[in-house]
Amino acid sequence: MINTLTSLRFIFALMVFGAHCYTIDKFFDTHFFKEGFVGVSFFFVLSGFIIAYNYQKKFSENKIAKRAFWVARIARIYPLHWLTLFIAVALGNYVIASGAIDWLKHFLASLTLTNAYIPKADYFFSFNSPSWSLCCEQLFYLCFPFLIPIAKDYKKLLCVFLVSAILIVIGMHFTPETDIKGYWYVNPITRLPDFLAGMLLFQLYDRLKGKNITAYQGSIIEIASIVLFLAFYLYAAEIPKVYRYSCYYWLPVAFLLISFSLQKGIVSRLLSNRILVIGGEISYSFYLIHLFVLLSYAEWQKGSNFHIAWYISIPILFCIIVLLSLLSYYYFEKPMNKRIKTLLNK
C-alpha cells in the first residue's frame, strides 16, 4: 500500500462531499466547491495506477487467474453498492419512474451496474446516484486482464491512450451541451482513458521508484504538483465543462499521482499520517454514504421551522458520515469481502 495515495483518496472524497454541500446551503453553490467533481476523475486515474501496481506483475508472471482477480473486485465493490441500493429503495424518492415496470428497469440497471451506459439522468443518477462511477470501475476491472499484453510495452499502451484521447476530444467538441453528462461524464466506455492514464503512470512510477531523489527534490516536486493542480482547478471555470469531465484534468492529476507515489518529500510525510490513511481506507464508504445523509438532512430542513446555520450543520453531518463510514468499513465491507471471496473461490 502506498500511504500517500490512500490519504489522497480521502482528500478527493472530501472534494466530492464539498461539491454536494450545495444541497444544504447556497454558500456551496460556487465554482470552488462544485468543481469538486474532479474527485471522481482522480479516483478513475488512481484506480488504473493501483490495479496495475498490485496486479500487473502477477498477471505477467501467471501468478493470478482472471477469475480470482474478478472475484476480488466483485467482493470489493458489490456488497456496499447493494447495501446502499436497498437503503435507497427503502427510503424512496431516489428514482424517477413512470410505473412499476419502468421502476423495475431502473432497479435492475442499478443492481447490475449497467445504469451509466444509458445516457438518461433518471437512469445513471437513480437510487444512490454516486454509484454511477462503479459502472465505470466494473468495466475497468473487466478490461484490465486483457490490457496486460499491451501494458507490457508502454509504447503500445501509450498509443492506445493517445488514439482514444484524440477521439474523445473530437467527440466532446461535437456533442450538444444537453448530452455531455450522459456521454462523457458517466459513460464507462468514454471514461476508460482515465483508467489507461493510471496504468501509464504506473509504468512511469516503475521506472522512477529506484531513482535517487533527495527529500528536498521530492518536496519541490510535490509542492509543484499541488500548485499545478490548484492552477488548473481555479482556472477551470474558463474551460467548457465537457473537457473538465476528464481530459482537462489528466495532466495535473497525473503529476499529483506520480509525485506522491514516490513518497520522497515533506508533504508525503504529512500525508502518511495514520488518521489520513484511515480516511483513505474508508473513502469508498464515505463516497457511497455521504449523499444519503446530506439529502436526508436537506429534506428534513425543508419541513422544519428549526433552521441550523451551515457552518454548524455541515461539520456535524461530516462527523456523522465519517462515523457511518468507519462502521461500514470495519463491520460490513471487510467481513463481506472475506465471505464473498471464500464463497466464489470455492
Short mmCIF file of C-alpha atoms in Angstrom, two decimals:
data_model
loop_
_atom_site.label_atom_id
_atom_site.label_comp_id
_atom_site.label_asym_id
_atom_site.label_seq_id
_atom_site.Cartn_x
_atom_site.Cartn_y
_atom_site.Cartn_z
CA MET A 1 0.00 0.00 0.00
CA ILE A 2 1.22 3.50 -0.85
CA ASN A 3 0.06 5.52 2.15
CA THR A 4 0.23 8.91 0.44
CA LEU A 5 -2.12 7.81 -2.34
CA THR A 6 -4.51 6.29 0.20
CA SER A 7 -4.61 9.64 2.01
CA LEU A 8 -5.20 11.48 -1.27
CA ARG A 9 -8.28 9.30 -1.80
CA PHE A 10 -9.74 10.79 1.37
CA ILE A 11 -8.87 14.36 0.34
CA PHE A 12 -10.55 13.93 -3.04
CA ALA A 13 -13.55 12.24 -1.40
CA LEU A 14 -13.84 15.43 0.68
CA MET A 15 -13.90 17.44 -2.54
CA VAL A 16 -16.82 15.34 -3.81
CA PHE A 17 -18.52 15.91 -0.43
CA GLY A 18 -17.98 19.67 -0.83
CA ALA A 19 -19.40 19.54 -4.35
CA HIS A 20 -22.66 18.14 -2.96
CA CYS A 21 -22.98 20.51 0.00
CA TYR A 22 -24.91 22.95 -2.21
CA THR A 23 -27.92 20.77 -1.30
CA ILE A 24 -27.58 22.22 2.22
CA ASP A 25 -26.76 25.87 1.55
CA LYS A 26 -26.21 28.23 -1.39
CA PHE A 27 -22.82 29.13 0.07
CA PHE A 28 -21.50 25.95 -1.59
CA ASP A 29 -23.13 26.70 -4.95
CA THR A 30 -19.91 28.19 -6.32
CA HIS A 31 -17.18 27.02 -8.68
CA PHE A 32 -14.69 26.42 -5.87
CA PHE A 33 -16.90 23.78 -4.26
CA LYS A 34 -18.89 22.40 -7.20
CA GLU A 35 -15.72 21.74 -9.22
CA GLY A 36 -15.06 19.05 -6.61
CA PHE A 37 -16.46 16.52 -9.08
CA VAL A 38 -12.83 16.26 -10.22
CA GLY A 39 -12.52 13.84 -7.31
CA VAL A 40 -14.18 11.18 -9.46
CA SER A 41 -11.64 11.71 -12.27
CA PHE A 42 -8.89 11.33 -9.68
CA PHE A 43 -10.41 8.05 -8.48
CA PHE A 44 -10.51 6.66 -12.03
CA VAL A 45 -6.88 7.52 -12.78
CA LEU A 46 -5.83 6.27 -9.35
CA SER A 47 -7.72 3.03 -10.00
CA GLY A 48 -5.65 2.37 -13.13
CA PHE A 49 -2.44 3.07 -11.20
CA ILE A 50 -3.27 0.95 -8.15
CA ILE A 51 -4.67 -2.00 -10.10
CA ALA A 52 -1.52 -2.06 -12.26
CA TYR A 53 0.64 -1.63 -9.14
CA ASN A 54 -0.99 -4.62 -7.44
CA TYR A 55 -1.76 -6.95 -10.32
CA GLN A 56 0.25 -6.25 -13.49
CA LYS A 57 3.29 -8.25 -12.40
CA LYS A 58 1.11 -11.08 -11.06
CA PHE A 59 -0.69 -11.39 -14.40
CA SER A 60 2.55 -11.15 -16.37
CA GLU A 61 4.06 -13.97 -14.30
CA ASN A 62 0.83 -16.03 -14.30
CA LYS A 63 0.57 -15.83 -10.52
CA ILE A 64 -3.11 -14.93 -10.59
CA ALA A 65 -6.03 -16.07 -12.73
CA LYS A 66 -8.60 -13.75 -14.29
CA ARG A 67 -11.32 -15.36 -12.18
CA ALA A 68 -9.51 -14.71 -8.89
CA PHE A 69 -8.93 -11.08 -9.91
CA TRP A 70 -12.57 -10.54 -10.86
CA VAL A 71 -13.79 -12.22 -7.68
CA ALA A 72 -11.59 -9.88 -5.63
CA ARG A 73 -13.03 -6.88 -7.46
CA ILE A 74 -16.63 -8.07 -7.09
CA ALA A 75 -16.05 -8.62 -3.39
CA ARG A 76 -14.73 -5.08 -3.14
CA ILE A 77 -17.46 -3.06 -4.85
CA TYR A 78 -20.71 -5.03 -4.79
CA PRO A 79 -21.54 -5.57 -1.08
CA LEU A 80 -21.68 -1.89 -0.17
CA HIS A 81 -23.21 -0.98 -3.52
CA TRP A 82 -26.08 -3.39 -2.97
CA LEU A 83 -26.50 -2.28 0.66
CA THR A 84 -26.79 1.39 -0.33
CA LEU A 85 -29.04 0.47 -3.25
CA PHE A 86 -31.52 -1.27 -0.94
CA ILE A 87 -31.32 1.63 1.51
CA ALA A 88 -32.29 3.95 -1.37
CA VAL A 89 -35.18 1.62 -2.23
CA ALA A 90 -36.36 1.65 1.40
CA LEU A 91 -36.11 5.45 1.68
CA GLY A 92 -37.88 6.04 -1.64
CA ASN A 93 -37.84 9.23 -3.75
CA TYR A 94 -34.47 8.34 -5.27
CA VAL A 95 -35.72 7.27 -8.69
CA ILE A 96 -37.99 8.80 -11.34
CA ALA A 97 -40.12 6.11 -12.98
CA SER A 98 -43.43 6.11 -14.84
CA GLY A 99 -44.71 2.89 -13.33
CA ALA A 100 -43.83 -0.46 -11.75
CA ILE A 101 -42.26 -1.92 -14.91
CA ASP A 102 -40.21 1.23 -15.52
CA TRP A 103 -39.14 1.24 -11.85
CA LEU A 104 -38.01 -2.38 -12.20
CA LYS A 105 -35.91 -1.49 -15.26
CA HIS A 106 -34.19 1.26 -13.30
CA PHE A 107 -33.63 -1.09 -10.37
CA LEU A 108 -32.13 -3.90 -12.46
CA ALA A 109 -29.84 -1.44 -14.24
CA SER A 110 -28.58 -0.15 -10.89
CA LEU A 111 -28.36 -3.65 -9.40
CA THR A 112 -26.09 -4.86 -12.21
CA LEU A 113 -24.15 -1.58 -12.52
CA THR A 114 -25.21 -1.01 -16.10
CA ASN A 115 -27.24 2.17 -15.49
CA ALA A 116 -24.41 4.51 -16.55
CA TYR A 117 -24.49 3.09 -20.08
CA ILE A 118 -27.94 4.62 -20.52
CA PRO A 119 -27.48 8.35 -21.31
CA LYS A 120 -30.50 9.48 -19.30
CA ALA A 121 -30.15 11.18 -15.93
CA ASP A 122 -33.13 9.31 -14.50
CA TYR A 123 -31.11 6.11 -15.08
CA PHE A 124 -27.48 6.97 -14.31
CA PHE A 125 -28.38 9.06 -11.27
CA SER A 126 -31.17 6.80 -9.99
CA PHE A 127 -31.25 5.39 -6.45
CA ASN A 128 -27.83 6.11 -4.88
CA SER A 129 -26.53 8.45 -7.60
CA PRO A 130 -22.77 8.26 -6.78
CA SER A 131 -22.91 4.57 -7.72
CA TRP A 132 -22.76 5.51 -11.42
CA SER A 133 -18.97 5.62 -11.04
CA LEU A 134 -19.00 1.95 -10.02
CA CYS A 135 -20.29 1.12 -13.50
CA CYS A 136 -17.06 2.62 -14.83
CA GLU A 137 -14.93 0.74 -12.31
CA GLN A 138 -16.66 -2.50 -13.25
CA LEU A 139 -15.71 -2.00 -16.90
CA PHE A 140 -12.13 -1.15 -15.93
CA TYR A 141 -11.82 -4.36 -13.93
CA LEU A 142 -13.33 -6.41 -16.73
CA CYS A 143 -10.85 -4.99 -19.25
CA PHE A 144 -7.70 -4.99 -17.14
CA PRO A 145 -6.58 -8.62 -17.66
CA PHE A 146 -6.96 -8.17 -21.42
CA LEU A 147 -4.86 -4.99 -21.33
CA ILE A 148 -1.86 -6.78 -19.79
CA PRO A 149 -0.32 -7.86 -23.15
CA ILE A 150 -0.47 -4.23 -24.29
CA ALA A 151 0.79 -2.89 -20.96
CA LYS A 152 3.97 -5.00 -21.20
CA ASP A 153 5.15 -2.47 -23.80
CA TYR A 154 4.43 1.05 -22.57
CA LYS A 155 4.68 2.38 -26.13
CA LYS A 156 1.70 0.27 -27.22
CA LEU A 157 -0.28 1.35 -24.16
CA LEU A 158 0.62 4.97 -24.84
CA CYS A 159 -0.55 4.65 -28.47
CA VAL A 160 -3.90 3.19 -27.35
CA PHE A 161 -4.29 6.01 -24.83
CA LEU A 162 -3.41 8.74 -27.33
CA VAL A 163 -5.75 7.41 -30.02
CA SER A 164 -8.64 7.13 -27.54
CA ALA A 165 -7.83 10.59 -26.11
CA ILE A 166 -7.90 12.20 -29.57
CA LEU A 167 -11.20 10.52 -30.42
CA ILE A 168 -12.67 11.64 -27.11
CA VAL A 169 -11.64 15.28 -27.54
CA ILE A 170 -13.11 15.32 -31.06
CA GLY A 171 -16.31 13.67 -29.82
CA MET A 172 -16.61 16.15 -26.97
CA HIS A 173 -16.31 19.06 -29.37
CA PHE A 174 -19.29 17.90 -31.45
CA THR A 175 -21.56 16.83 -28.57
CA PRO A 176 -24.55 19.09 -27.75
CA GLU A 177 -24.43 20.70 -24.31
CA THR A 178 -27.52 18.79 -23.16
CA ASP A 179 -25.87 15.40 -23.82
CA ILE A 180 -22.37 15.87 -22.44
CA LYS A 181 -23.03 14.41 -18.99
CA GLY A 182 -24.61 11.22 -20.31
CA TYR A 183 -21.94 10.61 -22.96
CA TRP A 184 -18.74 11.99 -21.41
CA TYR A 185 -19.09 12.18 -17.63
CA VAL A 186 -20.80 8.95 -16.63
CA ASN A 187 -20.37 6.65 -19.64
CA PRO A 188 -17.93 3.84 -18.71
CA ILE A 189 -16.60 3.47 -22.26
CA THR A 190 -15.62 7.13 -22.56
CA ARG A 191 -14.06 7.10 -19.06
CA LEU A 192 -11.78 4.16 -19.91
CA PRO A 193 -8.91 6.53 -20.96
CA ASP A 194 -8.80 7.79 -17.35
CA PHE A 195 -8.01 4.24 -16.28
CA LEU A 196 -5.46 3.85 -19.08
CA ALA A 197 -3.78 7.06 -17.92
CA GLY A 198 -3.39 5.48 -14.47
CA MET A 199 -1.86 2.35 -15.98
CA LEU A 200 0.61 4.52 -17.91
CA LEU A 201 1.52 6.34 -14.72
CA PHE A 202 2.40 3.04 -13.10
CA GLN A 203 4.83 2.39 -15.97
CA LEU A 204 6.47 5.74 -15.21
CA TYR A 205 6.47 5.05 -11.47
CA ASP A 206 8.14 1.68 -12.07
CA ARG A 207 11.00 3.48 -13.80
CA LEU A 208 11.32 6.29 -11.26
CA LYS A 209 10.95 4.43 -7.95
CA GLY A 210 14.59 3.36 -7.91
CA LYS A 211 15.94 6.83 -8.69
CA ASN A 212 17.94 8.66 -6.05
CA ILE A 213 15.63 11.57 -5.28
CA THR A 214 16.50 13.61 -2.20
CA ALA A 215 13.94 14.82 0.34
CA TYR A 216 14.49 18.38 -0.89
CA GLN A 217 13.93 17.42 -4.53
CA GLY A 218 10.92 15.30 -3.57
CA SER A 219 9.41 18.22 -1.63
CA ILE A 220 9.86 20.58 -4.58
CA ILE A 221 8.18 18.07 -6.92
CA GLU A 222 5.26 17.52 -4.54
CA ILE A 223 4.67 21.23 -3.93
CA ALA A 224 4.91 21.92 -7.68
CA SER A 225 2.29 19.23 -8.37
CA ILE A 226 -0.07 20.81 -5.82
CA VAL A 227 0.44 24.29 -7.32
CA LEU A 228 -0.20 22.96 -10.83
CA PHE A 229 -3.37 21.19 -9.74
CA LEU A 230 -4.69 24.29 -7.96
CA ALA A 231 -3.92 26.42 -11.02
CA PHE A 232 -5.93 24.05 -13.24
CA TYR A 233 -8.70 23.82 -10.64
CA LEU A 234 -9.13 27.56 -10.12
CA TYR A 235 -8.89 28.37 -13.85
CA ALA A 236 -11.34 25.59 -14.78
CA ALA A 237 -14.34 27.96 -14.83
CA GLU A 238 -12.96 29.32 -18.11
CA ILE A 239 -12.91 25.86 -19.72
CA PRO A 240 -16.02 24.22 -21.26
CA LYS A 241 -17.38 21.73 -18.76
CA VAL A 242 -17.32 18.81 -21.20
CA TYR A 243 -13.49 18.86 -21.20
CA ARG A 244 -13.31 19.27 -17.42
CA TYR A 245 -15.16 15.99 -17.00
CA SER A 246 -11.94 14.10 -17.79
CA CYS A 247 -9.22 15.18 -20.24
CA TYR A 248 -8.67 18.68 -18.83
CA TYR A 249 -7.52 17.21 -15.51
CA TRP A 250 -5.34 14.37 -16.84
CA LEU A 251 -2.11 16.38 -16.60
CA PRO A 252 -2.47 17.84 -13.06
CA VAL A 253 -3.90 14.60 -11.65
CA ALA A 254 -1.09 12.60 -13.28
CA PHE A 255 1.54 14.94 -11.82
CA LEU A 256 -0.04 14.65 -8.36
CA LEU A 257 -0.16 10.86 -8.51
CA ILE A 258 3.38 10.33 -9.72
CA SER A 259 4.76 12.92 -7.27
CA PHE A 260 3.16 11.37 -4.21
CA SER A 261 3.57 7.75 -5.28
CA LEU A 262 7.35 8.23 -4.91
CA GLN A 263 6.88 9.36 -1.25
CA LYS A 264 10.10 11.39 -1.20
CA GLY A 265 9.04 14.81 0.07
CA ILE A 266 7.85 16.52 3.21
CA VAL A 267 4.21 16.65 2.05
CA SER A 268 4.27 12.84 1.70
CA ARG A 269 5.32 12.60 5.33
CA LEU A 270 2.30 14.67 6.31
CA LEU A 271 0.01 12.54 4.16
CA SER A 272 1.34 9.37 5.77
CA ASN A 273 -0.40 10.39 8.98
CA ARG A 274 -2.40 7.41 10.26
CA ILE A 275 -5.64 9.40 10.57
CA LEU A 276 -5.49 10.44 6.90
CA VAL A 277 -4.63 6.89 5.85
CA ILE A 278 -7.68 5.57 7.72
CA GLY A 279 -9.69 8.29 5.98
CA GLY A 280 -8.48 6.89 2.67
CA GLU A 281 -9.39 3.35 3.70
CA ILE A 282 -12.97 4.38 4.47
CA SER A 283 -13.24 6.69 1.44
CA TYR A 284 -15.30 4.17 -0.55
CA SER A 285 -17.87 4.01 2.25
CA PHE A 286 -17.71 7.79 2.65
CA TYR A 287 -18.31 8.27 -1.07
CA LEU A 288 -21.36 5.97 -1.26
CA ILE A 289 -22.92 7.11 2.02
CA HIS A 290 -22.41 10.87 2.09
CA LEU A 291 -25.17 11.94 -0.29
CA PHE A 292 -27.83 9.98 1.63
CA VAL A 293 -27.01 11.94 4.76
CA LEU A 294 -26.86 15.32 3.01
CA LEU A 295 -30.13 14.82 1.11
CA SER A 296 -31.95 13.42 4.16
CA TYR A 297 -30.89 16.41 6.22
CA ALA A 298 -31.84 18.85 3.42
CA GLU A 299 -35.29 17.23 3.17
CA TRP A 300 -35.75 17.49 6.94
CA GLN A 301 -34.75 21.17 6.89
CA LYS A 302 -37.38 21.94 4.22
CA GLY A 303 -40.19 20.80 6.50
CA SER A 304 -38.74 22.11 9.73
CA ASN A 305 -39.07 25.50 11.38
CA PHE A 306 -35.77 24.91 13.17
CA HIS A 307 -33.01 26.13 10.85
CA ILE A 308 -29.36 25.36 11.60
CA ALA A 309 -26.61 27.51 10.07
CA TRP A 310 -24.49 25.62 7.53
CA TYR A 311 -21.24 26.25 9.45
CA ILE A 312 -22.75 24.21 12.28
CA SER A 313 -24.72 21.60 10.33
CA ILE A 314 -22.01 20.72 7.76
CA PRO A 315 -19.34 19.78 10.36
CA ILE A 316 -21.93 17.73 12.28
CA LEU A 317 -23.07 15.95 9.11
CA PHE A 318 -19.45 15.33 8.15
CA CYS A 319 -18.78 13.68 11.52
CA ILE A 320 -21.91 11.53 11.15
CA ILE A 321 -20.80 10.41 7.66
CA VAL A 322 -17.29 9.58 8.91
CA LEU A 323 -18.75 7.55 11.79
CA LEU A 324 -21.09 5.64 9.46
CA SER A 325 -18.18 5.06 7.07
CA LEU A 326 -16.00 3.63 9.84
CA LEU A 327 -18.79 1.29 10.93
CA SER A 328 -19.40 0.28 7.32
CA TYR A 329 -15.74 -0.38 6.57
CA TYR A 330 -14.88 -2.41 9.67
CA TYR A 331 -18.17 -4.19 10.35
CA PHE A 332 -19.66 -4.64 6.87
CA GLU A 333 -17.21 -4.16 4.00
CA LYS A 334 -14.26 -6.14 5.37
CA PRO A 335 -16.31 -9.11 6.66
CA MET A 336 -18.39 -9.27 3.46
CA ASN A 337 -15.26 -9.02 1.35
CA LYS A 338 -13.83 -12.13 3.02
CA ARG A 339 -17.10 -14.05 2.83
CA ILE A 340 -17.65 -13.37 -0.87
CA LYS A 341 -14.08 -14.31 -1.73
CA THR A 342 -14.44 -17.54 0.22
CA LEU A 343 -17.78 -18.33 -1.40
CA LEU A 344 -16.84 -17.53 -5.00
CA ASN A 345 -13.35 -19.05 -4.88
CA LYS A 346 -14.62 -22.49 -3.88
#
